[in-house]
Short mmCIF file of C-alpha atoms and ligand atoms in Angstrom, two decimals:
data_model
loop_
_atom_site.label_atom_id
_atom_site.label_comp_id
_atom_site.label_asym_id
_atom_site.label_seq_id
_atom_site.Cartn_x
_atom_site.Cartn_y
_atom_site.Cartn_z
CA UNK A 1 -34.35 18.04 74.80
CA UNK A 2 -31.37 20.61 74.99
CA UNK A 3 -29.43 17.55 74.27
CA UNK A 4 -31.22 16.52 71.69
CA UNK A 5 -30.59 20.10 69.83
CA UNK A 6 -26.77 20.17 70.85
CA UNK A 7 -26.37 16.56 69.58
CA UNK A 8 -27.88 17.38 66.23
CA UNK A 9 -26.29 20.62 65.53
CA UNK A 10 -22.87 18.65 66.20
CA UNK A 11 -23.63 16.32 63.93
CA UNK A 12 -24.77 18.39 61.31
CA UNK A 13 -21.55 20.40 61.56
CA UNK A 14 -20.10 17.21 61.21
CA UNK A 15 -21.65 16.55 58.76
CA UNK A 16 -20.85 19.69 56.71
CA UNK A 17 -17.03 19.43 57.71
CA UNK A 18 -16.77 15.88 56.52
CA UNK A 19 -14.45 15.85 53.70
CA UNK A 20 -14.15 11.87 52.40
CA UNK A 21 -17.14 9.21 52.05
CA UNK A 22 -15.27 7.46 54.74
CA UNK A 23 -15.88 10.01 57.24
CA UNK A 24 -19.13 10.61 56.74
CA UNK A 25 -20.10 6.63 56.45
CA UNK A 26 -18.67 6.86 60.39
CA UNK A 27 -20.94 9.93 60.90
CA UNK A 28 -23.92 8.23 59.71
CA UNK A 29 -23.76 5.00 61.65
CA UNK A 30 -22.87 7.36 65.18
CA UNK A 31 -26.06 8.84 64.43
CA UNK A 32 -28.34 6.29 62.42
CA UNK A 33 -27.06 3.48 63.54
CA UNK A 34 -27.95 0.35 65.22
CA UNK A 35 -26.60 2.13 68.18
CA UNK A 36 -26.37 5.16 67.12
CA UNK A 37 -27.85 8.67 68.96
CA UNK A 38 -30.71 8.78 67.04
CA UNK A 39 -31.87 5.37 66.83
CA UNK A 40 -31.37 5.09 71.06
CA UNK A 41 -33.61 8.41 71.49
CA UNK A 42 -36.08 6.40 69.38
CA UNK A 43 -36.04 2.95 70.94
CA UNK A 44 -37.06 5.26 73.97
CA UNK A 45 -39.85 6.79 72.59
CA UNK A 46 -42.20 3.01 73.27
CA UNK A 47 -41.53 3.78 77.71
CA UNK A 48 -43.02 7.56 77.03
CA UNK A 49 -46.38 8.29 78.21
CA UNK A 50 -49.05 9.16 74.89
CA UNK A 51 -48.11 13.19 76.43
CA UNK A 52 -44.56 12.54 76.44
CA UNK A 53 -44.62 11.07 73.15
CA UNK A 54 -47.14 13.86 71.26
CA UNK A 55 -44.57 16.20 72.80
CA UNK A 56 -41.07 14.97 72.12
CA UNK A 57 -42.08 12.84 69.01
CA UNK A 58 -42.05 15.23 66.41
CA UNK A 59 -38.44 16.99 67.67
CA UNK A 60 -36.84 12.92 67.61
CA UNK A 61 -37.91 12.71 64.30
CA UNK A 62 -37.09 16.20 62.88
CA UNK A 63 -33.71 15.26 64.46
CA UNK A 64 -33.87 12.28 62.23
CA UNK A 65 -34.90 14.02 59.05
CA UNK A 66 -32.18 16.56 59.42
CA UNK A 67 -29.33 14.41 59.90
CA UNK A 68 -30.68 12.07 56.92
CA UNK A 69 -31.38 15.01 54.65
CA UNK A 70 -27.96 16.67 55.55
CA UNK A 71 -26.13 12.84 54.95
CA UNK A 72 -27.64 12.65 51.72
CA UNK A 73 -26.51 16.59 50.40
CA UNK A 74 -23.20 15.88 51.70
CA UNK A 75 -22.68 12.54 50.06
CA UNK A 76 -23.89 13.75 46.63
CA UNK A 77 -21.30 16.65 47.09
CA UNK A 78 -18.86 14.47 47.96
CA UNK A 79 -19.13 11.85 45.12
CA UNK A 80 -19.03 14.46 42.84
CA UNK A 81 -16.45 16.04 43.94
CA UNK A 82 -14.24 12.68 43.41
CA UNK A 83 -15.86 12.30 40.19
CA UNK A 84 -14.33 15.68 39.35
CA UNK A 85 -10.84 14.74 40.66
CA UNK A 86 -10.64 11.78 38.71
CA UNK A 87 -12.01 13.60 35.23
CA UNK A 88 -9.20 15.86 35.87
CA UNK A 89 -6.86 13.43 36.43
CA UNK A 90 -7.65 11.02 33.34
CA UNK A 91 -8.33 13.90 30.68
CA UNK A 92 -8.04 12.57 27.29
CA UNK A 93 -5.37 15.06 25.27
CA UNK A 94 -7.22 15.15 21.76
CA UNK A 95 -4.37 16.83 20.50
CA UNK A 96 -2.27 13.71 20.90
CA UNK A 97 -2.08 11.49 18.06
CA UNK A 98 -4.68 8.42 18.13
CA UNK A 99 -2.82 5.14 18.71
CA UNK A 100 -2.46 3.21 15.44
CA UNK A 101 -4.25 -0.05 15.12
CA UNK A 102 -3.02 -2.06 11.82
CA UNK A 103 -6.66 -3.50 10.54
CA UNK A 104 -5.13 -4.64 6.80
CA UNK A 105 -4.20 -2.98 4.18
CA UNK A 106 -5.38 -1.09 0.09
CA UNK A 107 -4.15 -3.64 -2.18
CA UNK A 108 -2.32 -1.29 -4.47
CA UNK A 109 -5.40 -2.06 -7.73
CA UNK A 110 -7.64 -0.35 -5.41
CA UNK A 111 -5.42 2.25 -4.89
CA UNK A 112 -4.27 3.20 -8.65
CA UNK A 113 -8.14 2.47 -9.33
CA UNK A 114 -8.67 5.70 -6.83
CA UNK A 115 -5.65 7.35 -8.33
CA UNK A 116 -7.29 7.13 -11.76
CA UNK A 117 -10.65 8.51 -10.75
CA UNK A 118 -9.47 10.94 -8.96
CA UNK A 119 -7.44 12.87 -11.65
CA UNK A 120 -10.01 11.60 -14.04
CA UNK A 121 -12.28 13.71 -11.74
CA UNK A 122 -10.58 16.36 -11.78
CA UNK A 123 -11.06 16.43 -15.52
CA UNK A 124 -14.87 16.61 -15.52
CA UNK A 125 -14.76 12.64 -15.90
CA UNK A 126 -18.02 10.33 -13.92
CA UNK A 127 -17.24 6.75 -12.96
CA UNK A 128 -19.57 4.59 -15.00
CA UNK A 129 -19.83 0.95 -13.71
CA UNK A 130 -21.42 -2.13 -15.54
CA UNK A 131 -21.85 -5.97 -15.34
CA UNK A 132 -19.06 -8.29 -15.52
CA UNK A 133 -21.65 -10.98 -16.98
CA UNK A 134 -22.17 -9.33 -20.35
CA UNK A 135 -23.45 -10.62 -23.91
CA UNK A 136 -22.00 -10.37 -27.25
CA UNK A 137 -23.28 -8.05 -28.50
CA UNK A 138 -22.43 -5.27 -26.11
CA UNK A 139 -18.84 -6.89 -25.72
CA UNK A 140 -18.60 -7.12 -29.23
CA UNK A 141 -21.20 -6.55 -32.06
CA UNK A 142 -21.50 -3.21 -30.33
CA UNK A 143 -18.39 -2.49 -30.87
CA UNK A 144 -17.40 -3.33 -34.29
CA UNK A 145 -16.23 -6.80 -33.89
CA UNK A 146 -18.54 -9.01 -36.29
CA UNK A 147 -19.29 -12.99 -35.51
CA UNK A 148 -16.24 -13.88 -37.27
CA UNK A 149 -13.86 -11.52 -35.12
CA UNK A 150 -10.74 -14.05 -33.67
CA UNK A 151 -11.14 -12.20 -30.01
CA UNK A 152 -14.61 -13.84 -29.87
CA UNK A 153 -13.02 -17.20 -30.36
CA UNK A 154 -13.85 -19.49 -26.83
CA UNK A 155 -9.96 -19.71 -26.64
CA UNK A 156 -10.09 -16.08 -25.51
CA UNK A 157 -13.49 -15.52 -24.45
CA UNK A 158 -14.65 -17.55 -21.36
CA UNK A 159 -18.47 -18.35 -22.07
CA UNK A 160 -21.25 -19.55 -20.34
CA UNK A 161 -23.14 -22.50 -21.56
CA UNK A 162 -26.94 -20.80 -21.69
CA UNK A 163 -27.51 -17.85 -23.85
CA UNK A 164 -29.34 -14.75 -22.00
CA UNK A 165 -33.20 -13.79 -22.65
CA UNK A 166 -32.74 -12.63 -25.81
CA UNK A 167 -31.07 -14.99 -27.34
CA UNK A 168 -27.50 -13.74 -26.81
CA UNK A 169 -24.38 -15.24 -25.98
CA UNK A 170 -23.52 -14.87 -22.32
CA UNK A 171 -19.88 -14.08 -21.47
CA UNK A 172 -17.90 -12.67 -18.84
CA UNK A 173 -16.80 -9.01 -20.38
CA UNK A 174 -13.09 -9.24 -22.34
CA UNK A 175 -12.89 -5.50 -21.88
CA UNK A 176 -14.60 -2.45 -19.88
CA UNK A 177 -15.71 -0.97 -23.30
CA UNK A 178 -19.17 -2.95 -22.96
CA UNK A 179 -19.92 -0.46 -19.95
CA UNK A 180 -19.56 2.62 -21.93
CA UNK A 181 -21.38 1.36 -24.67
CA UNK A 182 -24.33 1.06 -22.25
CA UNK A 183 -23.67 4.47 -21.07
CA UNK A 184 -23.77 6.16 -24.47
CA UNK A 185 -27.32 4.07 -24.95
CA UNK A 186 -28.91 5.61 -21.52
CA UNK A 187 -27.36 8.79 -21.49
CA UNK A 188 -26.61 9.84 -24.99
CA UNK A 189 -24.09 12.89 -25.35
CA UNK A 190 -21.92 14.58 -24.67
CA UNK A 191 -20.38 11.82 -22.38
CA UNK A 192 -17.62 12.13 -20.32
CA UNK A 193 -16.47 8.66 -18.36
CA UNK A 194 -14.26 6.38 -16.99
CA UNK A 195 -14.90 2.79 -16.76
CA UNK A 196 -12.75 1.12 -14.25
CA UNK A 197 -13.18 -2.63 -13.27
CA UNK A 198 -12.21 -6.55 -13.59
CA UNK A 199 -12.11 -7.89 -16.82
CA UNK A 200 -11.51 -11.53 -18.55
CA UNK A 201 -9.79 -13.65 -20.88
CA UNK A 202 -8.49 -17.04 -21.50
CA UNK A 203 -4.57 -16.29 -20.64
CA UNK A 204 -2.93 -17.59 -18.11
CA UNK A 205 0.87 -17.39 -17.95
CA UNK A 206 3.67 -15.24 -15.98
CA UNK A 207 2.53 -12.15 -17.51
CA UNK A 208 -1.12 -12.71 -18.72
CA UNK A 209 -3.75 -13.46 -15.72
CA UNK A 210 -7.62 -14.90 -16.23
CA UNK A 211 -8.98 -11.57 -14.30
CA UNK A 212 -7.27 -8.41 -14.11
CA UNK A 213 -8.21 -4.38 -14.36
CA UNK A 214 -8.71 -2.19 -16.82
CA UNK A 215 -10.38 1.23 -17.48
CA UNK A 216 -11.40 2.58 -20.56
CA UNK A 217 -12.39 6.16 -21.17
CA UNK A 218 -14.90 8.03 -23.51
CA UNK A 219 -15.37 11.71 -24.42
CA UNK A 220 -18.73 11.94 -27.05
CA UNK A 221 -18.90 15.58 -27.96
CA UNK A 222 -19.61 18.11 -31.05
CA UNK A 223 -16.48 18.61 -32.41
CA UNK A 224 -13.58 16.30 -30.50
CA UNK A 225 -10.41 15.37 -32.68
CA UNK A 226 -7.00 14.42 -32.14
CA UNK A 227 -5.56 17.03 -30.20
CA UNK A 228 -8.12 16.68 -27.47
CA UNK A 229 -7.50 12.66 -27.05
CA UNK A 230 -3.85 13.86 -26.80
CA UNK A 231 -3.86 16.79 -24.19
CA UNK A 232 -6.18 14.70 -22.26
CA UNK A 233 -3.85 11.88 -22.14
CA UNK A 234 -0.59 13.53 -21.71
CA UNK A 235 -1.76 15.76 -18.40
CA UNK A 236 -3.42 12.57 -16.94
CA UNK A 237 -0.25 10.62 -17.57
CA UNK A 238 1.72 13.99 -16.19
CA UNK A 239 -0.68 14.14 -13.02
CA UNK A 240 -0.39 9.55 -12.51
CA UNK A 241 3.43 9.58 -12.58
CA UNK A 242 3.75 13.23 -11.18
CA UNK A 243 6.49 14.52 -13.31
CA UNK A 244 6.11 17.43 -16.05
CA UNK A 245 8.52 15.77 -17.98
CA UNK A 246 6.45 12.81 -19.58
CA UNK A 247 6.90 12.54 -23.04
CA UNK A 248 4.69 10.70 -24.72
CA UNK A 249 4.63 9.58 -28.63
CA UNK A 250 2.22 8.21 -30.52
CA UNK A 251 1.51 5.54 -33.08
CA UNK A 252 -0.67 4.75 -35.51
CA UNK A 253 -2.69 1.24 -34.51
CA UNK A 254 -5.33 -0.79 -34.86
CA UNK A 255 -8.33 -1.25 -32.99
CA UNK A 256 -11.81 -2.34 -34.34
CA UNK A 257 -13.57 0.36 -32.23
CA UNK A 258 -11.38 3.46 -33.16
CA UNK A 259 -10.51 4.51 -36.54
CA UNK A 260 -7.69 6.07 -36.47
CA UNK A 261 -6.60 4.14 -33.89
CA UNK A 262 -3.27 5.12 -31.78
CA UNK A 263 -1.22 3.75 -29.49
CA UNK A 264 0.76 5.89 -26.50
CA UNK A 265 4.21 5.22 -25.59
CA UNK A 266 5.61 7.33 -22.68
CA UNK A 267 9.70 7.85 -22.84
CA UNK A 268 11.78 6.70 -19.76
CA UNK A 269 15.69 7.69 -19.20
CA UNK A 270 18.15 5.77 -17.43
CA UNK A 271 18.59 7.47 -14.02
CA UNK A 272 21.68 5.51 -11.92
CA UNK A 273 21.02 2.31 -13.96
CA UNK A 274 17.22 2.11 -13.61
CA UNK A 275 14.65 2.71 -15.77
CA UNK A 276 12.45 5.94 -14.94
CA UNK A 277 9.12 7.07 -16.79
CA UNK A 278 10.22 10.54 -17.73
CA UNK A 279 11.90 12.34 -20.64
CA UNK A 280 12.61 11.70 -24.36
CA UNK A 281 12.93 8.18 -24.77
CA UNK A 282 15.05 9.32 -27.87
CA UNK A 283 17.88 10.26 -24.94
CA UNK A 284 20.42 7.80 -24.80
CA UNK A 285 20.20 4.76 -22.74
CA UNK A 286 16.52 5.77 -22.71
CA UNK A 287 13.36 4.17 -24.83
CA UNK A 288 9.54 4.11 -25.09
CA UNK A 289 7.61 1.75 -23.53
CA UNK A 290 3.87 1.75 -24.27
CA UNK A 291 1.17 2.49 -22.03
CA UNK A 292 -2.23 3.02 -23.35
CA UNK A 293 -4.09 2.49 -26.57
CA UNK A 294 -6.57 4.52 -27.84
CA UNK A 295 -8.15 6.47 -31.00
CA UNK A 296 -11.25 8.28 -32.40
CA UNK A 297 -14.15 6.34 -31.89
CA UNK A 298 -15.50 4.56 -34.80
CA UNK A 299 -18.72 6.14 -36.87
CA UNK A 300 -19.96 2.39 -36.20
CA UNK A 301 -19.71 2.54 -32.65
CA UNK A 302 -21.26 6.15 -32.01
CA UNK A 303 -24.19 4.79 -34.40
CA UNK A 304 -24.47 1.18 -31.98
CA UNK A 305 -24.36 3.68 -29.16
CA UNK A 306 -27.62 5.27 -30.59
CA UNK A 307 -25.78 8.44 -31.92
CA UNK A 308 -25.56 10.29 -34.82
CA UNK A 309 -21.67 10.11 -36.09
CA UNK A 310 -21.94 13.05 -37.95
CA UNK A 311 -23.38 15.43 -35.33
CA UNK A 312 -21.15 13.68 -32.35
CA UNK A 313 -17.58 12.44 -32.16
CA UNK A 314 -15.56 11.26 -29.63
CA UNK A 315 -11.94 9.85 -27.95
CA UNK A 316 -11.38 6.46 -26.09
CA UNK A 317 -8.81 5.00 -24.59
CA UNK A 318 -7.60 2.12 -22.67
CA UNK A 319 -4.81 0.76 -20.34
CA UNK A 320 -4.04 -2.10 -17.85
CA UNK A 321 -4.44 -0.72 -14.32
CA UNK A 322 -2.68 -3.61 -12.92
CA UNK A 323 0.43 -3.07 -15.18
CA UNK A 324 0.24 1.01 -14.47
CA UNK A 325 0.04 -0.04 -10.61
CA UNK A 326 3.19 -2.07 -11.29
CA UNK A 327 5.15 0.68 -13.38
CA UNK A 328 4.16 3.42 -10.86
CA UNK A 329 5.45 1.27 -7.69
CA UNK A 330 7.56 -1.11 -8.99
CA UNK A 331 5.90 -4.24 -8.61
CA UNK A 332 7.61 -6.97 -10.57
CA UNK A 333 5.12 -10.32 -10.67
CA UNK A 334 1.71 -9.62 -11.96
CA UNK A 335 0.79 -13.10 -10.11
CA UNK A 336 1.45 -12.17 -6.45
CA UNK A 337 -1.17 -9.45 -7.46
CA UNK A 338 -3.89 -11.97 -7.01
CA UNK A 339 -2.70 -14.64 -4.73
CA UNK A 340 -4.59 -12.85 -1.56
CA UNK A 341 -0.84 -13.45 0.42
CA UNK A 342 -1.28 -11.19 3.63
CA UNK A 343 2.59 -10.77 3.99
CA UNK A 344 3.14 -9.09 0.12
CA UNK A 345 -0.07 -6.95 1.29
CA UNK A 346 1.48 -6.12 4.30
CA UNK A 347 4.52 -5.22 2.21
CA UNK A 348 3.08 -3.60 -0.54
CA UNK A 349 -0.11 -2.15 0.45
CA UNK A 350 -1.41 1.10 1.21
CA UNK A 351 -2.75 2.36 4.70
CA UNK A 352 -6.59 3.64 4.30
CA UNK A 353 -6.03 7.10 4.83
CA UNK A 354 -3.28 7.53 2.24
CA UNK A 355 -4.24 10.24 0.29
CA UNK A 356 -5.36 9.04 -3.74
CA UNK A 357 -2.60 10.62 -5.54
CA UNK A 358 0.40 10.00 -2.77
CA UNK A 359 4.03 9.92 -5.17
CA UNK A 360 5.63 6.77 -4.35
CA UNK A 361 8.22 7.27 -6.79
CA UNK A 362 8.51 5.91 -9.95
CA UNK A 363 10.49 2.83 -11.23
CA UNK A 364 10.21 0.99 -14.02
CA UNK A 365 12.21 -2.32 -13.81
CA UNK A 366 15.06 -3.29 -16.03
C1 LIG B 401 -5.97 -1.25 -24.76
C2 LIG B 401 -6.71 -0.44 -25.73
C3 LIG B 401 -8.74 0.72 -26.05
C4 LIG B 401 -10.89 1.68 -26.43
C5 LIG B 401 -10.05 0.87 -25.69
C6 LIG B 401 -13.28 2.15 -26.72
C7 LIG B 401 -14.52 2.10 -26.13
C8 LIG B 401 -15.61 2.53 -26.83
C9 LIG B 401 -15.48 3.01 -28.09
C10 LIG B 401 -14.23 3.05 -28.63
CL1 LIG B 401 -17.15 2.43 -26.13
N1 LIG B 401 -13.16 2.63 -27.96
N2 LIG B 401 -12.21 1.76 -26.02
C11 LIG B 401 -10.38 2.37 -27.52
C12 LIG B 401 -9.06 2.22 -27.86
C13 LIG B 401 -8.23 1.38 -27.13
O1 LIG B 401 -7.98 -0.10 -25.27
O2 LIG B 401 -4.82 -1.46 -24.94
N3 LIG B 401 -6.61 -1.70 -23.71
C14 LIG B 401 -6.00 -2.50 -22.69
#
């Protein structure tokens, strides 16, 4: 039995001086294996006496307990301490930069569209959104264009053959104005909004395509004139192009909806032979090119709105976000906007972290 307690002390110590898995795999099986110490001092237990047995019995399998107990500690210790090794060799860095992975692209719409809201934003301007199946009388009665108004003419205005529940004319919207119209109806005043979003018409040629974006905007307020429709315009046209030096002039128009009714013309300059938004467009070599349209809103419109015109007035405006999109970054074929080809998004889109407002320079093609 003296053996017995020298053998399992040994292997305990071992046990406790084993340093890989390896080494104490080889442990276990000189101990608990098929022919290992322990296992032999076992087999021998069935030629003891019942005496022998009661006496020795319980030290055979303390032995056995020890050395599996002690197997099991130093395993667990082992494995973690490789575990360990291996976390501190394969440490992420999480200051490194991520790897990139290209998963498409912001076709450069969406991107002015973000542009746009974000300065309008800025301004104190919501987003108001609407349906792009509309009726007539929000695309038009609504706002001032009677049944005998040329835009409503089906060589404009796509149509659909059933009229809606009440009786109206169902149409895909010619404008975003029908939106704001709505909003003016639910929310009353004052108002403050942009109206972004597809619109349609029956034109279809290299400049002119079936769908394409606009966004309209509407201040209804006590007291709104002139001067606020221009300051409004001139530091969101200041903030889209980011220069200070926009010039903008303005024209008397027409529109049904506004009366007076004005249209914006930003000046560019000749800068190395290219057209650039910026400066008089009085300089030489320079010129005006017009960019928005807009006016006071008509007393008609405030009253379909469900307004009083003589307690509220207001501003609107409106603009082409595909053509702004093309003056801002130089895109030159309205068409390619819309063909879906993954090598001009590649090309020209933007990456989906790009910041909103991000300059990409400004030219305006000869
Ligand atoms: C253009 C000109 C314009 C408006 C849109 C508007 C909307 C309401 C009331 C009054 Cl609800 N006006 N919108 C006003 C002036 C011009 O758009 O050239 N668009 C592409």
């Amino acid at each position: 039995m003296e053996q017995l307690d020298q053998q399992q002390a040994e292997t305990l110590g071992a046990i406790a001086d084993a340093t890989t898995l390896d080494a104490l795999e080889a442990i276990r099986v000189s101990a608990l294996g098929k022919q290992g110490w322990v296992s032999a001092l076992l087999k021998t237990m069935g030629q003891l006496s019942p005496e022998e047995r009661q006496a020795k019995g319980p030290q055979i399998h303390g032995a056995r307990e020890a050395v599996t107990t002690a197997l099991a500690a130093r395993k667990a210790a082992l494995e973690s301490a490789v575990l360990d090794a291996r976390l501190a060799a394969e440490a992420v860095d999480l200051s490194l930069p991520a790897p990139e992975s290209p998963r498409g692209s912001v076709h450069p719409v969406s991107q002015v569209m973000d542009e746009l809201a974000e300065i309008f934003a800025d301004m104190g301007f919501a987003v108001a959104s609407g349906p792009e199946i509309e009726d007539d009388w929000h695309n038009f009665t609504a706002l001032n264009m009677p049944e005998t108004h040329p835009a409503r003419a089906m060589h404009d205005t796509f149509y659909f053959p059933d009229k809606d529940g009440e009786g109206r004319d169902m149409l895909l919207r010619t404008h975003t104005s029908p939106v704001q119209i709505r909003a003016m109806l639910k929310d009353g005043a004052p108002l403050r909004i942009i109206a972004p979003g597809r619109v349609y018409r029956s034109d279809s040629d290299a400049t002119h395509t079936p769908m394409f974006h606009q966004i309209e905007g509407l201040v209804i307020d006590k007291g709104i004139h002139l001067g606020h429709l221009k300051w409004t315009l001139e530091t969101f046209l200041k903030a889209f192009f980011e220069r200070d030096d926009i010039v903008l002039r303005l024209r008397p128009s027409y529109f049904p909806f506004t009366e007076p009714s004005v249209e914006v013309d930003v000046g560019y300059t000749l800068v190395g032979g290219k057209r650039v938004v910026g400066g008089s467009g009085d300089a030489p070599g320079g010129g005006w090119m017009e960019v928005l349209g807009s006016g006071m809103v008509n007393r008609k419109v405030i009253e379909f709105g469900g307004l009083d015109p003589d307690e509220w007035q207001g501003f609107a405006f409106g603009t082409g976000v595909d053509r702004l999109a093309m003056l801002k970054y130089g895109l030159d074929d309205l068409r390619a906007f819309f063909d879906g080809d993954a090598r001009w998004l590649g090309h020209y889109g933007f990456g989906a972290l790009d910041v909103p407002t991000l300059s990409g320079g400004v030219g305006v093609k000869p």
